[in-house]
PDB file of C-alpha atoms in Angstrom:
ATOM      1  CA  UNK V  67      53.011  -9.054  22.241  1.00  0.00           C
ATOM      2  CA  UNK V  68      49.563  -9.614  20.347  1.00  0.00           C
ATOM      3  CA  UNK V  69      51.194 -10.002  17.322  1.00  0.00           C
ATOM      4  CA  UNK V  70      53.450 -12.841  18.882  1.00  0.00           C
ATOM      5  CA  UNK V  71      50.269 -14.464  20.221  1.00  0.00           C
ATOM      6  CA  UNK V  72      48.659 -14.605  16.672  1.00  0.00           C
ATOM      7  CA  UNK V  73      51.988 -15.748  14.803  1.00  0.00           C
ATOM      8  CA  UNK V  74      52.194 -18.638  17.510  1.00  0.00           C
ATOM      9  CA  UNK V  75      48.737 -19.469  16.535  1.00  0.00           C
ATOM     10  CA  UNK V  76      49.215 -19.455  13.130  1.00  0.00           C
ATOM     11  CA  UNK V  77      52.169 -21.877  13.413  1.00  0.00           C
ATOM     12  CA  UNK V  78      50.274 -24.043  15.911  1.00  0.00           C
ATOM     13  CA  UNK V  79      46.517 -24.127  14.550  1.00  0.00           C
ATOM     14  CA  UNK V  80      45.584 -27.850  15.084  1.00  0.00           C
ATOM     15  CA  UNK V  81      46.444 -27.351  18.753  1.00  0.00           C
ATOM     16  CA  UNK V  82      43.979 -24.677  19.164  1.00  0.00           C
ATOM     17  CA  UNK V  83      41.313 -26.357  16.672  1.00  0.00           C
ATOM     18  CA  UNK V  84      41.362 -29.046  19.040  1.00  0.00           C
ATOM     19  CA  UNK V  85      41.118 -27.104  21.776  1.00  0.00           C
ATOM     20  CA  UNK V  86      37.892 -25.359  20.491  1.00  0.00           C
ATOM     21  CA  UNK V  87      36.406 -28.797  19.554  1.00  0.00           C
ATOM     22  CA  UNK V  88      36.536 -29.770  23.013  1.00  0.00           C
ATOM     23  CA  UNK V  89      35.161 -26.291  24.368  1.00  0.00           C
ATOM     24  CA  UNK V  90      32.112 -26.567  21.847  1.00  0.00           C
ATOM     25  CA  UNK V  91      31.708 -29.773  22.884  1.00  0.00           C
ATOM     26  CA  UNK V  92      31.660 -29.029  26.430  1.00  0.00           C
ATOM     27  CA  UNK V  93      29.157 -26.169  25.922  1.00  0.00           C
ATOM     28  CA  UNK V  94      26.781 -28.072  24.067  1.00  0.00           C
ATOM     29  CA  UNK V  95      26.603 -30.938  26.431  1.00  0.00           C
ATOM     30  CA  UNK V  96      26.318 -28.338  29.407  1.00  0.00           C
ATOM     31  CA  UNK V  97      23.977 -25.781  27.928  1.00  0.00           C
ATOM     32  CA  UNK V  98      22.293 -27.613  24.900  1.00  0.00           C
ATOM     33  CA  UNK V  99      21.741 -31.078  24.964  1.00  0.00           C
ATOM     34  CA  UNK V 100      22.959 -33.080  28.064  1.00  0.00           C
ATOM     35  CA  UNK V 101      21.777 -36.708  26.677  1.00  0.00           C
ATOM     36  CA  UNK V 102      24.810 -38.925  26.263  1.00  0.00           C
ATOM     37  CA  UNK V 103      25.333 -39.995  22.777  1.00  0.00           C
ATOM     38  CA  UNK V 104      28.054 -42.892  23.290  1.00  0.00           C
ATOM     39  CA  UNK V 105      27.380 -46.254  24.194  1.00  0.00           C
ATOM     40  CA  UNK V 106      29.447 -46.166  26.986  1.00  0.00           C
ATOM     41  CA  UNK V 107      28.411 -44.399  30.243  1.00  0.00           C
ATOM     42  CA  UNK V 108      30.535 -43.193  32.925  1.00  0.00           C
ATOM     43  CA  UNK V 109      29.245 -42.794  36.535  1.00  0.00           C
ATOM     44  CA  UNK V 110      30.857 -40.277  38.574  1.00  0.00           C
ATOM     45  CA  UNK V 111      28.135 -40.023  41.301  1.00  0.00           C
ATOM     46  CA  UNK V 112      27.777 -42.818  44.572  1.00  0.00           C
ATOM     47  CA  UNK V 113      24.118 -43.165  43.807  1.00  0.00           C
ATOM     48  CA  UNK V 114      25.112 -46.736  42.129  1.00  0.00           C
ATOM     49  CA  UNK V 115      28.282 -48.963  42.817  1.00  0.00           C
ATOM     50  CA  UNK V 116      29.558 -48.500  39.069  1.00  0.00           C
ATOM     51  CA  UNK V 117      31.463 -46.413  37.619  1.00  0.00           C
ATOM     52  CA  UNK V 118      31.384 -47.639  33.924  1.00  0.00           C
ATOM     53  CA  UNK V 119      28.370 -49.261  31.898  1.00  0.00           C
ATOM     54  CA  UNK V 120      27.558 -50.075  28.489  1.00  0.00           C
ATOM     55  CA  UNK V 121      23.993 -48.597  27.328  1.00  0.00           C
ATOM     56  CA  UNK V 122      21.627 -49.895  24.882  1.00  0.00           C
ATOM     57  CA  UNK V 123      19.712 -47.318  23.752  1.00  0.00           C
ATOM     58  CA  UNK V 124      17.332 -49.742  21.377  1.00  0.00           C
ATOM     59  CA  UNK V 125      16.215 -51.688  24.429  1.00  0.00           C
ATOM     60  CA  UNK V 126      12.524 -52.434  24.946  1.00  0.00           C
ATOM     61  CA  UNK V 127      10.188 -53.705  28.014  1.00  0.00           C
ATOM     62  CA  UNK V 128      11.776 -52.597  30.808  1.00  0.00           C
ATOM     63  CA  UNK V 129      11.412 -54.602  33.994  1.00  0.00           C
ATOM     64  CA  UNK V 130      11.988 -54.528  37.262  1.00  0.00           C
ATOM     65  CA  UNK V 131      15.531 -54.817  38.395  1.00  0.00           C
ATOM     66  CA  UNK V 132      16.883 -53.126  35.047  1.00  0.00           C
ATOM     67  CA  UNK V 133      19.310 -50.594  35.419  1.00  0.00           C
ATOM     68  CA  UNK V 134      18.088 -47.579  33.074  1.00  0.00           C
ATOM     69  CA  UNK V 135      19.695 -44.100  31.765  1.00  0.00           C
ATOM     70  CA  UNK V 136      17.041 -41.436  31.794  1.00  0.00           C
ATOM     71  CA  UNK V 137      16.561 -37.596  31.177  1.00  0.00           C
ATOM     72  CA  UNK V 138      15.632 -35.711  34.156  1.00  0.00           C
ATOM     73  CA  UNK V 139      12.137 -34.305  34.075  1.00  0.00           C
ATOM     74  CA  UNK V 140      11.219 -34.400  37.817  1.00  0.00           C
ATOM     75  CA  UNK V 141       9.624 -31.239  39.754  1.00  0.00           C
ATOM     76  CA  UNK V 142      13.111 -30.691  41.158  1.00  0.00           C
ATOM     77  CA  UNK V 143      14.104 -28.539  37.931  1.00  0.00           C
ATOM     78  CA  UNK V 144      11.993 -25.878  39.222  1.00  0.00           C
ATOM     79  CA  UNK V 145      14.382 -25.218  41.926  1.00  0.00           C
ATOM     80  CA  UNK V 146      17.662 -26.752  40.107  1.00  0.00           C
ATOM     81  CA  UNK V 147      17.297 -25.839  36.679  1.00  0.00           C
ATOM     82  CA  UNK V 148      20.875 -27.417  35.577  1.00  0.00           C
ATOM     83  CA  UNK V 149      19.097 -30.636  36.312  1.00  0.00           C
ATOM     84  CA  UNK V 150      16.631 -30.617  33.002  1.00  0.00           C
ATOM     85  CA  UNK V 151      17.418 -33.305  30.928  1.00  0.00           C
ATOM     86  CA  UNK V 152      20.394 -34.572  32.946  1.00  0.00           C
ATOM     87  CA  UNK V 153      21.048 -38.366  32.429  1.00  0.00           C
ATOM     88  CA  UNK V 154      20.945 -40.167  35.817  1.00  0.00           C
ATOM     89  CA  UNK V 155      21.569 -43.705  36.294  1.00  0.00           C
ATOM     90  CA  UNK V 156      19.164 -45.825  38.541  1.00  0.00           C
ATOM     91  CA  UNK V 157      17.555 -48.842  38.973  1.00  0.00           C
ATOM     92  CA  UNK V 158      14.005 -49.730  38.100  1.00  0.00           C
ATOM     93  CA  UNK V 159      12.403 -50.830  41.602  1.00  0.00           C
ATOM     94  CA  UNK V 160       8.593 -50.156  40.488  1.00  0.00           C
ATOM     95  CA  UNK V 161       6.725 -50.824  37.508  1.00  0.00           C
ATOM     96  CA  UNK V 162       3.442 -49.819  36.090  1.00  0.00           C
ATOM     97  CA  UNK V 163       0.738 -51.334  38.346  1.00  0.00           C
ATOM     98  CA  UNK V 164       3.085 -51.870  41.401  1.00  0.00           C
ATOM     99  CA  UNK V 165       1.997 -50.176  44.851  1.00  0.00           C
ATOM    100  CA  UNK V 166       3.929 -47.759  46.761  1.00  0.00           C
ATOM    101  CA  UNK V 167       3.458 -46.952  50.449  1.00  0.00           C
ATOM    102  CA  UNK V 168       5.077 -45.087  52.864  1.00  0.00           C
ATOM    103  CA  UNK V 169       5.680 -45.593  56.867  1.00  0.00           C
ATOM    104  CA  UNK V 170       7.568 -43.229  58.853  1.00  0.00           C
ATOM    105  CA  UNK V 171       9.611 -42.207  55.553  1.00  0.00           C
ATOM    106  CA  UNK V 172      10.330 -46.031  54.808  1.00  0.00           C
ATOM    107  CA  UNK V 173       9.245 -46.293  51.027  1.00  0.00           C
ATOM    108  CA  UNK V 174       7.921 -50.115  50.032  1.00  0.00           C
ATOM    109  CA  UNK V 175       6.960 -51.117  46.598  1.00  0.00           C
ATOM    110  CA  UNK V 176       4.534 -53.642  46.795  1.00  0.00           C
ATOM    111  CA  UNK V 177       5.115 -54.162  50.292  1.00  0.00           C
ATOM    112  CA  UNK V 178       8.982 -54.808  50.084  1.00  0.00           C
ATOM    113  CA  UNK V 179      10.940 -52.008  51.562  1.00  0.00           C
ATOM    114  CA  UNK V 180      13.076 -50.663  48.673  1.00  0.00           C
ATOM    115  CA  UNK V 181      14.586 -47.431  50.938  1.00  0.00           C
ATOM    116  CA  UNK V 182      14.553 -44.587  53.450  1.00  0.00           C
ATOM    117  CA  UNK V 183      13.597 -41.099  52.529  1.00  0.00           C
ATOM    118  CA  UNK V 184      15.704 -38.338  54.084  1.00  0.00           C
ATOM    119  CA  UNK V 185      14.394 -35.180  55.661  1.00  0.00           C
ATOM    120  CA  UNK V 186      16.673 -32.658  54.107  1.00  0.00           C
ATOM    121  CA  UNK V 187      18.880 -32.504  50.837  1.00  0.00           C
ATOM    122  CA  UNK V 188      22.626 -32.292  50.925  1.00  0.00           C
ATOM    123  CA  UNK V 189      22.801 -29.300  48.958  1.00  0.00           C
ATOM    124  CA  UNK V 190      21.055 -26.090  50.003  1.00  0.00           C
ATOM    125  CA  UNK V 191      19.420 -28.335  53.171  1.00  0.00           C
ATOM    126  CA  UNK V 192      15.741 -28.492  51.434  1.00  0.00           C
ATOM    127  CA  UNK V 193      13.252 -30.079  52.950  1.00  0.00           C
ATOM    128  CA  UNK V 194      12.287 -33.472  51.292  1.00  0.00           C
ATOM    129  CA  UNK V 195       9.244 -35.067  51.398  1.00  0.00           C
ATOM    130  CA  UNK V 196       8.469 -38.681  50.385  1.00  0.00           C
ATOM    131  CA  UNK V 197       6.572 -39.638  47.560  1.00  0.00           C
ATOM    132  CA  UNK V 198       3.134 -39.803  47.872  1.00  0.00           C
ATOM    133  CA  UNK V 199       1.451 -43.430  48.267  1.00  0.00           C
ATOM    134  CA  UNK V 200       0.167 -44.583  44.697  1.00  0.00           C
ATOM    135  CA  UNK V 201      -0.561 -47.106  42.183  1.00  0.00           C
ATOM    136  CA  UNK V 202       2.127 -46.499  39.453  1.00  0.00           C
ATOM    137  CA  UNK V 203       0.206 -45.541  36.717  1.00  0.00           C
ATOM    138  CA  UNK V 204       1.181 -46.763  33.202  1.00  0.00           C
ATOM    139  CA  UNK V 205       3.680 -45.703  31.282  1.00  0.00           C
ATOM    140  CA  UNK V 206       5.983 -44.621  34.549  1.00  0.00           C
ATOM    141  CA  UNK V 207       8.717 -46.103  36.861  1.00  0.00           C
ATOM    142  CA  UNK V 208      10.135 -46.071  40.015  1.00  0.00           C
ATOM    143  CA  UNK V 209      14.013 -45.804  39.927  1.00  0.00           C
ATOM    144  CA  UNK V 210      16.127 -45.814  42.932  1.00  0.00           C
ATOM    145  CA  UNK V 211      19.842 -45.536  43.223  1.00  0.00           C
ATOM    146  CA  UNK V 212      21.550 -47.982  46.328  1.00  0.00           C
ATOM    147  CA  UNK V 213      23.064 -45.143  47.762  1.00  0.00           C
ATOM    148  CA  UNK V 214      21.164 -43.681  50.802  1.00  0.00           C
ATOM    149  CA  UNK V 215      21.975 -39.831  49.621  1.00  0.00           C
ATOM    150  CA  UNK V 216      20.444 -40.800  45.827  1.00  0.00           C
ATOM    151  CA  UNK V 217      18.143 -38.511  44.794  1.00  0.00           C
ATOM    152  CA  UNK V 218      15.744 -40.658  43.320  1.00  0.00           C
ATOM    153  CA  UNK V 219      11.696 -41.368  43.185  1.00  0.00           C
ATOM    154  CA  UNK V 220      11.755 -41.854  47.147  1.00  0.00           C
ATOM    155  CA  UNK V 221      11.105 -38.279  46.882  1.00  0.00           C
ATOM    156  CA  UNK V 222       8.351 -36.163  45.499  1.00  0.00           C
ATOM    157  CA  UNK V 223      10.481 -33.750  44.363  1.00  0.00           C
ATOM    158  CA  UNK V 224      11.904 -36.280  41.718  1.00  0.00           C
ATOM    159  CA  UNK V 225       8.874 -38.111  41.541  1.00  0.00           C
ATOM    160  CA  UNK V 226       8.317 -41.115  39.172  1.00  0.00           C
ATOM    161  CA  UNK V 227       9.855 -41.444  35.540  1.00  0.00           C
ATOM    162  CA  UNK V 228       8.003 -41.084  32.406  1.00  0.00           C
ATOM    163  CA  UNK V 229       8.897 -44.277  30.229  1.00  0.00           C
ATOM    164  CA  UNK V 230       9.810 -41.714  27.142  1.00  0.00           C
ATOM    165  CA  UNK V 231      12.493 -40.289  29.489  1.00  0.00           C
ATOM    166  CA  UNK V 232      14.348 -43.309  29.630  1.00  0.00           C
ATOM    167  CA  UNK V 233      17.068 -43.366  27.059  1.00  0.00           C
ATOM    168  CA  UNK V 234      18.146 -46.881  27.579  1.00  0.00           C
ATOM    169  CA  UNK V 235      18.968 -50.151  29.549  1.00  0.00           C
ATOM    170  CA  UNK V 236      22.387 -49.771  31.186  1.00  0.00           C
ATOM    171  CA  UNK V 237      24.891 -53.127  31.827  1.00  0.00           C
ATOM    172  CA  UNK V 238      27.054 -52.074  34.498  1.00  0.00           C
ATOM    173  CA  UNK V 239      30.676 -53.376  33.533  1.00  0.00           C
ATOM    174  CA  UNK V 240      32.414 -52.080  37.004  1.00  0.00           C
TER     175      UNK V 240
END
């Protein structure tokens, strides 16, 4: 039986080569480097209403309203270690110098309401504290999704995003 299997592998080596390559790429993507490398981004979460987007990795001068993809480095990685460097796709709602305020879990940037901070996560039902009131420091961004369940800067466990964690500006396609 084992001998038959190895004869099959030998005859169809090209199929097994493809399988090994796919598994190797998946392993690297999941456990070694989650950073996307292709100019096409597929969003599989409901955090934004777009599924496919093009990434400009050379973009500079990120502004409020830009869609960005960044490598997650927030404090939540201590609780959810799998989040470290995972690509997140969000909208920049606040830039350096903007004032973030919170009233009754409603989050405001420069006096404009940008969202409501839920009390608990959907996963593990952990308590969520809203972001602290602050002026956004240089080289940081307040980012947010459009879904009320989006895991973003509304929460202190996620926090602001460092400019050097931003991988590129995203142009949504659909």
